[in-house]
Amino acid sequence: MIKKELKEAAEAAEEASDSRPLELVARAGFAVSGILHFLVGAIAIRLATGGEGQADVSGAVAELSSPPAGPILLWSCFVACVALALWQTGDAVFHFNHLPGRQKLKKKLKAAGLAVTFVAFAVTLVSFALGARQDNGESASDLTIAVMNVPGGVVLLILVGSAVAIAGVVYAIRGFRQSFAKHLRWPASAPARRAVKVVGIAGYAAKGVALVLVGLLIVIATVQAHPEQSTGLDGGLRALREQPLGVYALAAVGVGLACYGLFQAVRARFGKM
């Protein structure tokens, strides 16, 4: 009896995770990701030209929260991110079981990773909506300090930083190989397809550079025993600005991140779910 009830509950959860209403709201989650990446890119360009701002998700959400429409935007984006996190969780739990072992594991882990990413977006959005603003740079620094103080923490941080940097390289390779194409149902117009390819290549390459910077910052801060220097994406981009020709490189990364944002917005419309 209990086994039958559990099976029925699992079937109901799978059906709910594949529902058309959830899919429509979940698609909006990609649009939210696009908006946030576009804003981070715009802030990075502003930093390159001598302006101010915090070039990470919390900085982007701060820009989004400006009155009078800010609260409505924050809650709407929160709902979309939660829906996409639920959709990806459904993929990780219920789907890809027909695939061979290694391929199934890869797909499920990717879906789980996306679910975690959009949960993180949702947490940042709701913290701003409730008035408890979150500084991602300070959070990254505090987490690094906490991990360094536990046994094996230094090794763990080096592994994490290396993994983030490697993920950045993978993102860049995906961009240049146009691996993102398989996630889309392409628009009929040839100029539109070319535009999507351009923003996809530039966006994935820039996202890769940003992740490499974050990963390297974690490793360097850990090795030098200065965990306060592990300040996430904003810290990585500011470090890039201080290098020779850094303002130009930062501006280029900013344009690329804005392109990635545009690509995510396209994925909201044409992406395969």
Rosetta silent file (secondary structure, phi, psi, omega in degrees, C-alpha in Angstrom):
SEQUENCE: MIKKELKEAAEAAEEASDSRPLELVARAGFAVSGILHFLVGAIAIRLATGGEGQADVSGAVAELSSPPAGPILLWSCFVACVALALWQTGDAVFHFNHLPGRQKLKKKLKAAGLAVTFVAFAVTLVSFALGARQDNGESASDLTIAVMNVPGGVVLLILVGSAVAIAGVVYAIRGFRQSFAKHLRWPASAPARRAVKVVGIAGYAAKGVALVLVGLLIVIATVQAHPEQSTGLDGGLRALREQPLGVYALAAVGVGLACYGLFQAVRARFGKM
SCORE:     score description
SCORE:     0.000 S_00000001
   1 L     0.000  -47.531 -179.898    0.000    0.000    0.000 S_00000001
   2 H   -63.965  -40.647  179.889    2.756    2.438    0.956 S_00000001
   3 H   -62.640  -39.915  179.159    4.744    1.494   -2.155 S_00000001
   4 H   -64.733  -42.838  179.560    1.687    2.158   -4.341 S_00000001
   5 H   -64.662  -40.033  177.965    1.111    5.577   -2.743 S_00000001
   6 H   -63.799  -40.549  178.855    4.770    6.512   -3.213 S_00000001
   7 H   -63.456  -44.271  179.035    4.588    5.480   -6.870 S_00000001
   8 H   -63.588  -38.771  178.350    1.432    7.548   -7.398 S_00000001
   9 H   -65.320  -40.571  178.630    3.065   10.546   -5.685 S_00000001
  10 H   -64.528  -41.373  179.068    6.149   10.199   -7.903 S_00000001
  11 H   -65.223  -38.797  178.044    3.973   10.007  -11.038 S_00000001
  12 H   -66.261  -40.296  178.406    2.032   13.091   -9.936 S_00000001
  13 H   -65.253  -40.171  178.712    5.270   14.986   -9.285 S_00000001
  14 H   -65.232  -41.429  179.078    6.625   13.987  -12.706 S_00000001
  15 H   -63.807  -42.098  178.964    3.400   15.073  -14.399 S_00000001
  16 H   -64.578  -38.084 -178.290    3.456   18.402  -12.567 S_00000001
  17 H   -69.682  -17.463  179.613    7.104   18.982  -13.496 S_00000001
  18 L  -106.157    9.721 -174.177    6.206   18.560  -17.192 S_00000001
  19 L   -69.237  149.586 -179.627    3.054   20.683  -17.158 S_00000001
  20 H   -63.232  -44.264  177.778    2.546   23.342  -19.813 S_00000001
  21 H   -58.894  -42.127  179.216    1.874   26.204  -17.321 S_00000001
  22 H   -64.768  -38.813  179.246    5.109   25.428  -15.453 S_00000001
  23 H   -60.679  -43.447 -178.322    7.010   25.314  -18.758 S_00000001
  24 H   -62.305  -43.483  179.370    5.754   28.779  -19.750 S_00000001
  25 H   -70.885  -37.281  179.696    6.800   30.325  -16.435 S_00000001
  26 H   -63.416  -37.875  176.955   10.077   28.374  -16.456 S_00000001
  27 H   -57.320  -36.018  178.321   10.932   29.789  -19.886 S_00000001
  28 H   -63.691  -23.584  176.595   10.718   33.228  -18.304 S_00000001
  29 H   -61.423  -38.351  176.411   13.520   32.090  -15.984 S_00000001
  30 H   -65.032  -36.911  177.230   15.906   32.108  -18.945 S_00000001
  31 H   -63.937  -39.256  176.695   14.746   35.648  -19.728 S_00000001
  32 H   -61.925  -45.568  176.136   15.545   36.650  -16.120 S_00000001
  33 H   -56.902  -40.576  178.166   19.016   35.141  -16.499 S_00000001
  34 H   -61.994  -44.449  179.611   19.351   37.182  -19.681 S_00000001
  35 H   -61.744  -45.215 -177.689   18.375   40.412  -17.946 S_00000001
  36 H   -64.605  -44.498  178.426   20.810   39.797  -15.083 S_00000001
  37 H   -65.019  -38.723  177.983   23.722   38.957  -17.390 S_00000001
  38 H   -61.653  -43.834  179.848   22.948   41.969  -19.573 S_00000001
  39 H   -66.633  -39.099  176.183   22.980   44.249  -16.519 S_00000001
  40 H   -61.480  -42.641  177.348   26.247   42.724  -15.249 S_00000001
  41 H   -61.036  -42.335  179.504   27.748   43.363  -18.686 S_00000001
  42 H   -64.303  -39.779  178.084   26.518   46.955  -18.651 S_00000001
  43 H   -65.921  -39.633  178.185   28.011   47.521  -15.181 S_00000001
  44 H   -61.330  -42.156  177.293   31.329   46.018  -16.352 S_00000001
  45 H   -63.127  -40.087  178.187   31.395   48.463  -19.279 S_00000001
  46 H   -61.542  -42.677  177.772   30.617   51.276  -16.834 S_00000001
  47 H   -62.912  -38.656 -179.556   33.559   50.218  -14.643 S_00000001
  48 H   -65.862  -27.353 -178.362   35.827   50.154  -17.699 S_00000001
  49 L   -98.749   15.407  174.964   34.853   53.739  -18.526 S_00000001
  50 L    93.304    5.203  179.588   35.510   55.034  -15.003 S_00000001
  51 L   -85.982 -171.038 -178.205   32.038   54.614  -13.555 S_00000001
  52 L  -119.944  167.634  178.148   30.867   52.805  -10.447 S_00000001
  53 L   145.537  169.560  178.749   28.806   49.727   -9.732 S_00000001
  54 L  -115.326  108.642 -171.611   29.017   46.146   -8.566 S_00000001
  55 L   -86.054   68.138  173.445   29.509   43.830  -11.542 S_00000001
  56 L  -154.458 -173.935 -174.699   27.834   40.677  -10.261 S_00000001
  57 H   -62.163  -41.499 -179.502   24.342   39.278   -9.727 S_00000001
  58 H   -64.645  -36.685  175.932   23.677   41.308   -6.581 S_00000001
  59 H   -65.493  -39.730  178.060   24.717   44.486   -8.413 S_00000001
  60 H   -65.183  -42.063  179.568   22.424   43.595  -11.319 S_00000001
  61 H   -66.183  -35.408  176.880   19.514   42.903   -8.964 S_00000001
  62 H   -60.972  -40.878  177.596   20.175   46.231   -7.226 S_00000001
  63 H   -64.986  -38.558 -177.221   19.783   47.969  -10.602 S_00000001
  64 H   -69.816  -25.498 -172.701   16.607   45.981  -11.242 S_00000001
  65 L   -84.153    2.804 -177.638   15.112   46.931   -7.873 S_00000001
  66 L   -61.185  135.702  177.995   14.936   50.650   -8.613 S_00000001
  67 L   -69.216  160.868    5.190   11.482   52.140   -7.910 S_00000001
  68 L   -88.772  -18.390 -174.086    8.730   52.440   -8.902 S_00000001
  69 L   -85.682   -4.868 -173.794    8.565   49.118  -10.784 S_00000001
  70 H   -50.752  -54.918 -177.776   11.357   47.475   -8.777 S_00000001
  71 H   -57.929  -41.544  179.580    9.293   45.395   -6.306 S_00000001
  72 H   -63.964  -43.671  179.297    7.035   44.024   -9.060 S_00000001
  73 H   -62.580  -44.080 -178.309   10.053   43.124  -11.202 S_00000001
  74 H   -61.292  -47.114 -178.884   11.840   41.439   -8.301 S_00000001
  75 H   -68.903  -37.137  178.053    8.886   39.236   -7.351 S_00000001
  76 H   -64.417  -44.065  178.714    8.109   38.393  -10.986 S_00000001
  77 H   -65.706  -37.256  177.649   11.730   37.403  -11.606 S_00000001
  78 H   -59.736  -47.818 -179.412   11.755   35.400   -8.366 S_00000001
  79 H   -61.274  -42.660 -179.750    8.729   33.363   -9.459 S_00000001
  80 H   -63.768  -40.864  179.932   10.280   32.704  -12.889 S_00000001
  81 H   -67.798  -39.782  176.747   13.570   31.531  -11.357 S_00000001
  82 H   -63.158  -41.907  179.756   11.783   29.218   -8.901 S_00000001
  83 H   -62.576  -43.116  179.875    9.755   27.754  -11.778 S_00000001
  84 H   -69.004  -35.786  175.490   12.879   27.080  -13.852 S_00000001
  85 H   -62.392  -40.977  177.266   14.633   25.573  -10.824 S_00000001
  86 H   -65.713  -40.943  179.216   11.659   23.229  -10.357 S_00000001
  87 H   -61.339  -46.585 -179.310   11.667   22.350  -14.057 S_00000001
  88 H   -67.408  -34.494  175.586   15.387   21.521  -13.985 S_00000001
  89 H   -63.257  -41.063  176.156   14.911   19.532  -10.776 S_00000001
  90 H   -60.104  -42.354  176.403   12.231   17.523  -12.553 S_00000001
  91 H   -60.639  -45.555 -177.373   14.682   16.839  -15.391 S_00000001
  92 H   -64.147  -33.987 -174.904   17.371   15.754  -12.935 S_00000001
  93 H   -89.293  -44.620 -167.251   15.042   13.384  -11.064 S_00000001
  94 H  -104.679  -21.052 -169.739   12.666   11.979  -13.695 S_00000001
  95 L  -105.320  174.697  175.970   14.235   12.324  -17.143 S_00000001
  96 L    68.958   10.645 -176.969   17.135   10.938  -19.215 S_00000001
  97 L   -70.715  -16.127  179.785   16.670    7.439  -17.754 S_00000001
  98 L   -82.360  -10.452 -176.584   16.596    5.935  -21.258 S_00000001
  99 L   -82.014  159.413  174.114   20.152    7.118  -21.977 S_00000001
 100 L   -59.763  157.909 -170.923   23.342    5.084  -21.428 S_00000001
 101 H   -49.199  -55.391 -175.846   24.822    5.352  -17.912 S_00000001
 102 H   -66.626  -41.563  179.930   27.504    7.998  -18.437 S_00000001
 103 H   -66.913  -39.305  177.485   25.367   10.160  -20.720 S_00000001
 104 H   -61.451  -46.250 -179.706   22.414    9.891  -18.317 S_00000001
 105 H   -61.187  -41.839 -179.686   24.590   10.979  -15.381 S_00000001
 106 H   -61.339  -46.251 -178.845   25.984   13.923  -17.378 S_00000001
 107 H   -64.806  -43.579 -178.494   22.509   15.162  -18.324 S_00000001
 108 H   -65.799  -41.278  178.855   21.143   14.766  -14.803 S_00000001
 109 H   -65.833  -38.371  177.902   24.112   16.569  -13.235 S_00000001
 110 H   -63.087  -44.471  178.446   23.782   19.416  -15.738 S_00000001
 111 H   -63.188  -41.319  178.409   20.081   19.789  -14.918 S_00000001
 112 H   -63.713  -39.685  178.089   20.849   19.701  -11.194 S_00000001
 113 H   -62.689  -42.212  177.400   23.542   22.357  -11.662 S_00000001
 114 H   -65.010  -37.505  177.636   21.099   24.626  -13.491 S_00000001
 115 H   -60.821  -44.577  179.256   18.546   24.082  -10.726 S_00000001
 116 H   -62.896  -41.717  179.801   21.107   25.198   -8.114 S_00000001
 117 H   -58.944  -45.733 -176.724   22.021   28.241  -10.240 S_00000001
 118 H   -77.341  -24.170  169.959   18.426   29.424  -10.477 S_00000001
 119 H   -64.522  -42.104  178.996   17.807   28.765   -6.789 S_00000001
 120 H   -62.672  -42.514  175.928   20.772   31.082   -6.115 S_00000001
 121 H   -58.994  -45.143 -177.092   19.251   33.721   -8.422 S_00000001
 122 H   -62.970  -40.016  179.341   15.915   33.340   -6.617 S_00000001
 123 H   -62.738  -43.865  178.776   17.538   33.750   -3.188 S_00000001
 124 H   -63.612  -43.147 -178.735   19.253   36.971   -4.265 S_00000001
 125 H   -63.350  -45.804 -177.093   16.044   38.315   -5.806 S_00000001
 126 H   -70.678  -30.504  178.491   13.878   37.568   -2.762 S_00000001
 127 H   -64.922  -39.011  176.587   16.484   39.011   -0.380 S_00000001
 128 H   -70.645  -39.808 -179.594   16.294   42.337   -2.244 S_00000001
 129 H   -61.721  -33.017 -179.459   12.499   42.137   -2.476 S_00000001
 130 L   -89.994    0.085  176.888   12.328   41.738    1.322 S_00000001
 131 L    89.103    0.941  178.830   14.787   44.577    1.891 S_00000001
 132 L   -99.634   81.640 -173.329   17.687   42.397    3.079 S_00000001
 133 L   -64.025  140.256 -174.985   20.189   43.289    0.387 S_00000001
 134 L  -113.581  129.701  176.272   22.833   40.676   -0.325 S_00000001
 135 L  -100.848  107.172 -177.021   26.419   41.456   -1.335 S_00000001
 136 H   -64.571  -31.432  178.046   27.667   38.493   -3.357 S_00000001
 137 H   -64.598  -47.593  177.988   31.268   39.687   -3.084 S_00000001
 138 H   -65.258  -37.665  178.902   31.148   39.751    0.717 S_00000001
 139 H   -62.616  -42.892  179.426   29.309   36.415    0.764 S_00000001
 140 H   -63.647  -41.870  179.738   32.028   34.812   -1.364 S_00000001
 141 H   -65.506  -44.263  179.601   34.739   36.242    0.883 S_00000001
 142 H   -63.077  -40.968  179.531   32.988   35.109    4.073 S_00000001
 143 H   -65.188  -40.476  178.363   32.458   31.620    2.664 S_00000001
 144 H   -61.532  -44.283  178.762   36.123   31.379    1.659 S_00000001
 145 H   -61.015  -44.306 -178.534   37.229   32.376    5.164 S_00000001
 146 H   -63.429  -43.341 -178.089   34.867   29.813    6.736 S_00000001
 147 H   -67.987  -38.154 -179.405   36.049   26.977    4.464 S_00000001
 148 H   -63.095  -24.501 -176.420   39.736   27.805    5.008 S_00000001
 149 L   -87.187   -1.051  177.747   39.251   27.357    8.762 S_00000001
 150 L  -102.467  155.030  179.260   38.055   23.748    8.514 S_00000001
 151 L   -57.890  130.633 -179.184   40.395   20.746    8.092 S_00000001
 152 L    78.132    4.083 -175.819   41.199   20.252    4.424 S_00000001
 153 H   -64.053  -38.233 -178.758   39.548   23.555    3.564 S_00000001
 154 H   -62.386  -46.732  179.154   42.542   24.948    1.665 S_00000001
 155 H   -62.300  -42.267  179.695   42.694   21.913   -0.612 S_00000001
 156 H   -60.724  -44.464 -179.651   38.925   22.046   -1.119 S_00000001
 157 H   -64.364  -39.870  177.784   39.033   25.730   -2.103 S_00000001
 158 H   -63.030  -40.906  178.168   41.849   25.126   -4.567 S_00000001
 159 H   -65.380  -42.054  179.377   39.830   22.294   -6.110 S_00000001
 160 H   -64.214  -47.580  178.705   36.708   24.457   -6.254 S_00000001
 161 H   -59.503  -42.357  178.060   38.576   27.387   -7.802 S_00000001
 162 H   -63.283  -41.183  179.927   40.182   25.083  -10.352 S_00000001
 163 H   -63.986  -40.327  178.423   36.799   23.546  -11.179 S_00000001
 164 H   -64.851  -42.873  178.604   35.259   26.997  -11.720 S_00000001
 165 H   -63.572  -41.949  178.004   38.164   28.019  -13.978 S_00000001
 166 H   -64.085  -39.253  176.363   37.864   24.774  -15.954 S_00000001
 167 H   -60.310  -36.789  176.630   34.125   25.375  -16.297 S_00000001
 168 H   -62.671  -43.000  177.340   35.008   28.771  -17.777 S_00000001
 169 H   -61.315  -41.990  179.428   37.254   27.138  -20.370 S_00000001
 170 H   -61.780  -43.105  177.878   34.431   24.706  -21.196 S_00000001
 171 H   -58.524  -46.459 -179.162   32.002   27.609  -21.654 S_00000001
 172 H   -62.095  -42.668  178.963   34.383   29.346  -24.048 S_00000001
 173 H   -62.545  -41.743  177.274   34.902   26.143  -26.049 S_00000001
 174 H   -58.843  -38.796  179.659   31.134   25.652  -26.263 S_00000001
 175 H   -64.402  -51.012 -176.682   30.839   29.134  -27.662 S_00000001
 176 H   -68.136  -29.977  177.037   33.466   28.749  -30.367 S_00000001
 177 H   -85.433   -6.348 -178.280   32.157   25.281  -31.300 S_00000001
 178 L    58.988   37.638  178.930   28.583   26.622  -31.272 S_00000001
 179 H   -65.349  -20.713 -179.726   27.517   23.756  -29.022 S_00000001
 180 H   -65.200  -17.921 -175.852   24.679   25.971  -27.806 S_00000001
 181 H   -59.192  -32.280 -176.354   22.936   25.399  -31.157 S_00000001
 182 H   -71.304  -13.294 -179.924   21.549   22.036  -30.017 S_00000001
 183 H   -90.114    0.240 -173.177   19.565   23.729  -27.251 S_00000001
 184 E  -118.796  150.409  161.918   17.558   25.868  -29.691 S_00000001
 185 L  -100.712  106.375 -165.589   14.750   25.558  -32.182 S_00000001
 186 L   -68.077  143.359  175.047   16.154   28.063  -34.642 S_00000001
 187 L   -63.407  155.619 -175.735   14.110   30.992  -35.977 S_00000001
 188 L   -71.374  -32.620 -175.744   13.101   30.764  -39.643 S_00000001
 189 L   -71.549  130.765  178.668   14.772   34.027  -40.685 S_00000001
 190 H   -63.249  -44.727  176.802   18.387   33.674  -41.891 S_00000001
 191 H   -59.935  -37.367  178.733   19.459   37.111  -40.490 S_00000001
 192 H   -65.620  -40.377  178.699   17.914   36.168  -37.126 S_00000001
 193 H   -63.552  -41.673  178.522   19.835   32.867  -37.103 S_00000001
 194 H   -63.462  -41.648  179.875   23.101   34.690  -37.855 S_00000001
 195 H   -63.426  -41.584  179.068   22.426   37.200  -35.071 S_00000001
 196 H   -63.312  -40.370  178.804   21.725   34.405  -32.584 S_00000001
 197 H   -62.413  -43.238 -178.143   25.002   32.686  -33.564 S_00000001
 198 H   -63.033  -50.186 -178.123   26.993   35.901  -33.069 S_00000001
 199 H   -68.389  -30.485  177.388   25.561   36.680  -29.635 S_00000001
 200 H   -66.431  -47.476  179.804   25.884   33.009  -28.644 S_00000001
 201 H   -62.688  -50.862 -179.262   29.569   32.798  -29.562 S_00000001
 202 H   -63.269  -40.320 -177.031   30.442   36.153  -27.964 S_00000001
 203 H   -67.896  -46.066  179.429   28.298   35.461  -24.916 S_00000001
 204 H   -65.832  -38.050  178.378   29.641   32.008  -24.140 S_00000001
 205 H   -63.035  -45.139 -179.569   33.228   33.181  -24.648 S_00000001
 206 H   -67.353  -39.833  176.482   32.741   36.122  -22.267 S_00000001
 207 H   -60.667  -38.969  177.447   30.957   33.961  -19.692 S_00000001
 208 H   -62.520  -45.006  178.307   33.940   31.618  -19.893 S_00000001
 209 H   -60.254  -43.173 -179.120   36.412   34.446  -19.279 S_00000001
 210 H   -62.164  -42.864  179.419   34.366   35.626  -16.288 S_00000001
 211 H   -66.970  -38.927  176.810   34.328   32.142  -14.738 S_00000001
 212 H   -60.608  -42.500  179.293   38.070   31.720  -15.296 S_00000001
 213 H   -61.829  -44.151  179.944   38.655   35.028  -13.482 S_00000001
 214 H   -63.667  -44.809  179.910   36.486   33.959  -10.537 S_00000001
 215 H   -62.107  -45.069  178.878   38.209   30.571  -10.313 S_00000001
 216 H   -63.434  -37.927  179.548   41.680   32.069  -10.450 S_00000001
 217 H   -63.133  -39.981  177.975   40.738   34.619   -7.785 S_00000001
 218 H   -63.217  -46.550 -177.878   39.641   31.798   -5.450 S_00000001
 219 H   -64.507  -47.028 -177.603   42.873   29.858   -6.024 S_00000001
 220 H   -63.645  -44.648  179.941   45.163   32.905   -5.660 S_00000001
 221 H   -62.551  -36.265  179.827   43.387   34.146   -2.516 S_00000001
 222 H   -70.779  -48.254 -178.094   43.649   30.653   -0.998 S_00000001
 223 H   -62.425  -39.522 -178.845   47.314   30.077   -1.876 S_00000001
 224 L   -84.714    1.501  179.932   48.298   33.528   -0.596 S_00000001
 225 L    57.630   41.098  174.461   46.171   33.025    2.559 S_00000001
 226 L  -126.285   71.182 -175.315   44.127   36.167    1.847 S_00000001
 227 H   -61.016  -23.648  179.215   40.567   34.815    1.718 S_00000001
 228 H   -65.102  -15.403  179.461   39.157   38.345    1.888 S_00000001
 229 H   -85.164   -7.950  177.331   40.414   38.784   -1.689 S_00000001
 230 L   -84.044   84.905 -170.800   38.071   36.064   -2.963 S_00000001
 231 L  -112.570   27.753  172.429   35.314   38.490   -3.880 S_00000001
 232 H    70.614 -156.458 -173.974   33.537   36.679   -6.678 S_00000001
 233 H   -63.489  -43.319 -179.737   32.783   37.995  -10.149 S_00000001
 234 H   -59.441  -44.271  178.479   32.979   41.686   -9.225 S_00000001
 235 H   -63.668  -40.057  178.782   36.434   41.199   -7.690 S_00000001
 236 H   -63.806  -42.057 -179.859   37.613   39.240  -10.720 S_00000001
 237 H   -69.738  -36.585  177.339   36.483   41.914  -13.158 S_00000001
 238 H   -67.647  -36.498  175.877   38.034   44.687  -11.077 S_00000001
 239 H   -64.310  -37.711  177.086   41.300   42.721  -10.994 S_00000001
 240 H   -62.100  -38.179 -178.712   41.130   42.463  -14.785 S_00000001
 241 H   -63.062  -28.022 -176.762   40.751   46.241  -15.021 S_00000001
 242 L   -82.197   -5.673 -179.265   44.062   46.753  -13.201 S_00000001
 243 L   -82.627  162.153  174.857   46.051   44.759  -15.786 S_00000001
 244 L   -54.955  131.396 -175.875   47.828   46.336  -18.806 S_00000001
 245 L    60.051   20.416 -175.490   45.107   47.232  -21.327 S_00000001
 246 H   -63.229  -33.937 -178.711   42.695   45.958  -18.675 S_00000001
 247 H   -64.520  -35.683  178.845   40.038   48.586  -19.311 S_00000001
 248 H   -71.106  -41.824  177.565   39.722   47.415  -22.914 S_00000001
 249 H   -63.300  -41.045  179.534   39.611   43.769  -21.873 S_00000001
 250 H   -64.409  -42.369  178.001   36.994   44.590  -19.224 S_00000001
 251 H   -61.768  -41.279  179.469   34.887   46.480  -21.759 S_00000001
 252 H   -64.098  -42.552  177.217   35.115   43.521  -24.156 S_00000001
 253 H   -63.470  -39.832  178.008   34.042   41.101  -21.412 S_00000001
 254 H   -60.639  -44.508  177.092   31.179   43.452  -20.544 S_00000001
 255 H   -62.003  -42.048  179.279   29.976   43.477  -24.152 S_00000001
 256 H   -63.387  -41.609  177.893   30.268   39.689  -24.230 S_00000001
 257 H   -64.812  -36.936  175.002   28.258   39.269  -21.027 S_00000001
 258 H   -63.416  -39.191  176.569   25.577   41.529  -22.475 S_00000001
 259 H   -63.426  -40.035  177.448   25.585   39.274  -25.562 S_00000001
 260 H   -62.371  -38.471  176.013   25.177   36.242  -23.298 S_00000001
 261 H   -61.291  -43.022  177.381   22.202   37.989  -21.741 S_00000001
 262 H   -62.985  -39.870  179.293   20.660   38.504  -25.178 S_00000001
 263 H   -63.176  -41.466  178.906   21.279   34.846  -25.996 S_00000001
 264 H   -63.506  -35.744  176.665   19.507   33.752  -22.796 S_00000001
 265 H   -65.601  -38.927  175.836   16.558   35.941  -23.753 S_00000001
 266 H   -64.051  -39.921 -179.659   16.477   34.209  -27.151 S_00000001
 267 H   -63.268  -31.427  177.951   16.623   30.843  -25.367 S_00000001
 268 H   -60.167  -33.251 -178.955   13.538   31.810  -23.381 S_00000001
 269 H   -90.689  -44.566 -170.877   11.649   31.921  -26.686 S_00000001
 270 H  -109.219   -2.531 -176.242   13.364   29.303  -28.844 S_00000001
 271 E   -69.289  148.943  173.603   15.079   27.009  -26.332 S_00000001
 272 L   -81.482  134.583 -178.058   14.291   23.311  -26.050 S_00000001
 273 L  -105.008    0.000    0.000   12.879   22.445  -22.646 S_00000001
